[in-house]
Amino acid sequence: NTPPAFLEASISSILSQSFEDFEFIVVDDASSDDDVKRVLDVYAVKDARLKVITNRENLGLTRSLNRALQIARGRYVARQDSDDVSLPDRLEKQVLFMRHRPDIVLLGTRGYIIDEDDRIIGRWEPALVPSLIRKKLLRGNQFLHTSVMFRRKTVLELGGYDESFRYSQDYDLFLRISENYKVYNLREILYAW
């Protein structure tokens, strides 16, 4: 369970993005934490872009991700976890890139690794050259899952996240995308994990 303060910071980082035309789907995977529910309710009332989907029972991450994919209406899907933070221009930069590069299906970014006090303790520095991304992806994940943006229609055509994976569902999806489509990582640091 994510502490309410981390959840508030995470939600605020999306609602204060420089790019404002989006739907914000939050999946509550049957949380029993009343503080978390209160935070979600407050933000949902304050901003109509935020839509809370509450699972009746705990479905786990993979099934919850697929549920959100089915509900989403946007052309692009950006991921974020409840204790992470997007930098203010993350969505704007990713959407602009995706619009100008219709050949790219999966787009990641570089990111900071932060501790519970928001101190930078490291960096996520994946491969940036497309041919190198594909090559290195065969040996290890080159995308920070919670920083990616992808084309929803293509991912749905690929069957979404494979629900036989409880963990590494992101890596599996990225490998499947990269088999037939172009993938890319932005040089900018746009995320804090």
CSV table of C-alpha atoms in Angstrom, one decimal:
chain,number,residue,atom,x,y,z
A,1,ASN,CA,0.0,0.0,0.0
A,2,THR,CA,1.2,3.5,-0.9
A,3,PRO,CA,1.3,6.0,1.9
A,4,PRO,CA,-1.3,8.8,1.2
A,5,ALA,CA,1.5,11.5,1.0
A,6,PHE,CA,3.2,9.6,-1.8
A,7,LEU,CA,-0.1,9.1,-3.6
A,8,GLU,CA,-1.0,12.8,-3.3
A,9,ALA,CA,2.4,13.8,-4.8
A,10,SER,CA,2.0,11.3,-7.6
A,11,ILE,CA,-1.6,12.4,-8.5
A,12,SER,CA,-0.5,16.1,-8.2
A,13,SER,CA,2.3,15.5,-10.7
A,14,ILE,CA,-0.1,14.3,-13.3
A,15,LEU,CA,-2.8,16.9,-12.7
A,16,SER,CA,-0.2,19.8,-12.9
A,17,GLN,CA,1.2,18.7,-16.3
A,18,SER,CA,1.8,21.3,-18.9
A,19,PHE,CA,-0.2,19.1,-21.3
A,20,GLU,CA,-3.7,19.2,-20.0
A,21,ASP,CA,-5.9,17.3,-22.4
A,22,PHE,CA,-6.0,13.8,-21.0
A,23,GLU,CA,-8.1,11.4,-19.0
A,24,PHE,CA,-6.5,10.1,-15.8
A,25,ILE,CA,-7.5,6.6,-14.9
A,26,VAL,CA,-6.6,5.4,-11.4
A,27,VAL,CA,-7.2,1.8,-10.5
A,28,ASP,CA,-7.9,1.1,-6.9
A,29,ASP,CA,-7.1,-2.6,-6.7
A,30,ALA,CA,-9.6,-3.3,-3.8
A,31,SER,CA,-7.5,-1.2,-1.3
A,32,SER,CA,-8.6,-1.5,2.3
A,33,ASP,CA,-6.9,1.7,3.3
A,34,ASP,CA,-9.5,4.4,4.0
A,35,ASP,CA,-6.9,7.2,3.8
A,36,VAL,CA,-6.1,6.1,0.2
A,37,LYS,CA,-9.8,6.1,-0.7
A,38,ARG,CA,-10.2,9.6,0.8
A,39,VAL,CA,-7.3,10.9,-1.2
A,40,LEU,CA,-8.7,9.5,-4.4
A,41,ASP,CA,-12.2,10.9,-3.6
A,42,VAL,CA,-10.8,14.4,-2.9
A,43,TYR,CA,-8.9,14.5,-6.2
A,44,ALA,CA,-11.7,13.0,-8.2
A,45,VAL,CA,-14.0,15.8,-7.0
A,46,LYS,CA,-11.4,18.5,-7.6
A,47,ASP,CA,-10.6,17.4,-11.2
A,48,ALA,CA,-13.0,15.8,-13.7
A,49,ARG,CA,-10.1,14.3,-15.7
A,50,LEU,CA,-9.5,11.9,-12.8
A,51,LYS,CA,-11.6,8.7,-13.0
A,52,VAL,CA,-11.2,6.1,-10.2
A,53,ILE,CA,-11.9,2.5,-11.1
A,54,THR,CA,-12.3,0.4,-8.0
A,55,ASN,CA,-11.8,-3.4,-8.3
A,56,ARG,CA,-14.3,-5.3,-6.2
A,57,GLU,CA,-11.6,-7.8,-5.4
A,58,ASN,CA,-7.8,-7.6,-5.7
A,59,LEU,CA,-7.0,-8.5,-9.3
A,60,GLY,CA,-3.3,-7.8,-9.2
A,61,LEU,CA,-1.3,-5.4,-11.3
A,62,THR,CA,-1.5,-7.2,-14.7
A,63,ARG,CA,-5.2,-7.6,-14.7
A,64,SER,CA,-5.7,-4.1,-13.4
A,65,LEU,CA,-3.5,-2.7,-16.2
A,66,ASN,CA,-5.7,-4.6,-18.8
A,67,ARG,CA,-8.8,-3.3,-17.2
A,68,ALA,CA,-7.6,0.3,-17.4
A,69,LEU,CA,-6.6,-0.3,-21.1
A,70,GLN,CA,-10.1,-1.4,-21.9
A,71,ILE,CA,-11.7,1.6,-20.2
A,72,ALA,CA,-9.2,4.2,-21.7
A,73,ARG,CA,-10.4,6.2,-24.7
A,74,GLY,CA,-7.1,8.0,-25.6
A,75,ARG,CA,-4.9,7.3,-28.5
A,76,TYR,CA,-1.9,7.1,-26.2
A,77,VAL,CA,-1.5,5.5,-22.7
A,78,ALA,CA,1.1,6.8,-20.2
A,79,ARG,CA,1.9,4.7,-17.2
A,80,GLN,CA,2.6,5.8,-13.7
A,81,ASP,CA,2.7,4.1,-10.3
A,82,SER,CA,1.2,5.5,-7.2
A,83,ASP,CA,4.5,6.4,-5.5
A,84,ASP,CA,6.2,7.9,-8.5
A,85,VAL,CA,6.3,11.4,-9.9
A,86,SER,CA,6.1,12.8,-13.5
A,87,LEU,CA,8.1,15.9,-14.2
A,88,PRO,CA,5.8,18.8,-15.3
A,89,ASP,CA,6.4,18.5,-19.0
A,90,ARG,CA,6.5,14.7,-19.3
A,91,LEU,CA,3.2,14.2,-21.1
A,92,GLU,CA,3.7,17.2,-23.4
A,93,LYS,CA,7.1,16.0,-24.6
A,94,GLN,CA,5.9,12.4,-25.0
A,95,VAL,CA,2.7,13.4,-26.9
A,96,LEU,CA,4.6,15.8,-29.2
A,97,PHE,CA,7.1,13.1,-30.0
A,98,MET,CA,4.4,10.4,-30.7
A,99,ARG,CA,2.5,12.8,-32.9
A,100,HIS,CA,5.6,13.6,-35.0
A,101,ARG,CA,6.8,10.0,-35.1
A,102,PRO,CA,3.8,7.8,-36.0
A,103,ASP,CA,6.2,4.9,-36.6
A,104,ILE,CA,7.0,4.7,-32.8
A,105,VAL,CA,4.7,2.5,-30.8
A,106,LEU,CA,6.5,2.5,-27.4
A,107,LEU,CA,8.3,5.6,-25.9
A,108,GLY,CA,10.2,5.7,-22.7
A,109,THR,CA,12.3,8.3,-20.9
A,110,ARG,CA,15.2,8.6,-18.7
A,111,GLY,CA,14.4,9.1,-15.0
A,112,TYR,CA,15.6,9.8,-11.5
A,113,ILE,CA,15.6,7.2,-8.8
A,114,ILE,CA,14.4,8.9,-5.6
A,115,ASP,CA,14.1,7.9,-2.0
A,116,GLU,CA,11.1,8.4,0.3
A,117,ASP,CA,12.3,12.0,1.0
A,118,ASP,CA,12.4,12.8,-2.7
A,119,ARG,CA,16.2,12.9,-2.7
A,120,ILE,CA,17.8,11.8,-6.0
A,121,ILE,CA,19.8,8.6,-5.3
A,122,GLY,CA,20.4,7.4,-8.8
A,123,ARG,CA,19.4,7.6,-12.5
A,124,TRP,CA,17.6,5.3,-14.9
A,125,GLU,CA,19.7,5.6,-18.1
A,126,PRO,CA,18.4,3.2,-20.7
A,127,ALA,CA,19.8,2.8,-24.3
A,128,LEU,CA,18.8,5.7,-26.5
A,129,VAL,CA,19.7,4.5,-30.0
A,130,PRO,CA,16.8,2.5,-31.5
A,131,SER,CA,19.0,-0.3,-32.8
A,132,LEU,CA,20.8,-0.5,-29.5
A,133,ILE,CA,17.5,-0.5,-27.6
A,134,ARG,CA,16.3,-3.6,-29.5
A,135,LYS,CA,19.6,-5.4,-29.1
A,136,LYS,CA,19.8,-4.6,-25.3
A,137,LEU,CA,16.1,-5.4,-24.8
A,138,LEU,CA,16.9,-9.1,-25.5
A,139,ARG,CA,19.2,-9.1,-22.4
A,140,GLY,CA,17.3,-6.8,-20.1
A,141,ASN,CA,14.5,-4.3,-19.9
A,142,GLN,CA,15.4,-0.9,-21.5
A,143,PHE,CA,12.2,0.9,-20.4
A,144,LEU,CA,11.1,2.1,-17.0
A,145,HIS,CA,7.6,0.8,-17.1
A,146,THR,CA,6.1,3.7,-15.3
A,147,SER,CA,7.7,6.3,-17.6
A,148,VAL,CA,6.4,4.8,-20.9
A,149,MET,CA,3.8,6.0,-23.3
A,150,PHE,CA,2.5,3.7,-26.0
A,151,ARG,CA,-0.2,3.5,-28.7
A,152,ARG,CA,-3.2,2.0,-27.0
A,153,LYS,CA,-4.7,0.6,-30.2
A,154,THR,CA,-1.6,-1.3,-31.1
A,155,VAL,CA,-1.2,-2.7,-27.6
A,156,LEU,CA,-4.8,-3.9,-27.6
A,157,GLU,CA,-4.2,-5.6,-30.9
A,158,LEU,CA,-1.2,-7.4,-29.3
A,159,GLY,CA,-3.6,-8.6,-26.6
A,160,GLY,CA,-2.6,-6.1,-23.9
A,161,TYR,CA,-0.6,-7.3,-21.0
A,162,ASP,CA,-0.2,-11.1,-20.8
A,163,GLU,CA,-2.1,-12.1,-17.6
A,164,SER,CA,0.0,-15.2,-17.2
A,165,PHE,CA,2.7,-12.9,-15.9
A,166,ARG,CA,2.3,-11.7,-12.4
A,167,TYR,CA,5.6,-9.9,-12.6
A,168,SER,CA,7.6,-8.7,-15.6
A,169,GLN,CA,4.4,-8.1,-17.6
A,170,ASP,CA,5.9,-4.9,-18.8
A,171,TYR,CA,9.1,-6.6,-20.1
A,172,ASP,CA,7.0,-9.2,-21.9
A,173,LEU,CA,4.9,-6.5,-23.5
A,174,PHE,CA,7.9,-4.4,-24.6
A,175,LEU,CA,9.5,-7.5,-26.2
A,176,ARG,CA,6.3,-8.2,-28.1
A,177,ILE,CA,6.0,-4.6,-29.3
A,178,SER,CA,9.7,-4.5,-30.3
A,179,GLU,CA,9.3,-7.6,-32.5
A,180,ASN,CA,7.1,-5.8,-35.0
A,181,TYR,CA,7.2,-2.1,-34.2
A,182,LYS,CA,9.7,0.7,-33.5
A,183,VAL,CA,10.5,1.7,-29.9
A,184,TYR,CA,12.4,4.7,-28.6
A,185,ASN,CA,13.7,6.4,-25.4
A,186,LEU,CA,13.8,10.1,-25.0
A,187,ARG,CA,17.1,11.6,-23.8
A,188,GLU,CA,15.3,13.9,-21.3
A,189,ILE,CA,14.8,13.0,-17.7
A,190,LEU,CA,11.0,13.2,-17.3
A,191,TYR,CA,10.2,10.9,-14.4
A,192,ALA,CA,11.1,10.2,-10.8
A,193,TRP,CA,10.8,6.5,-9.6
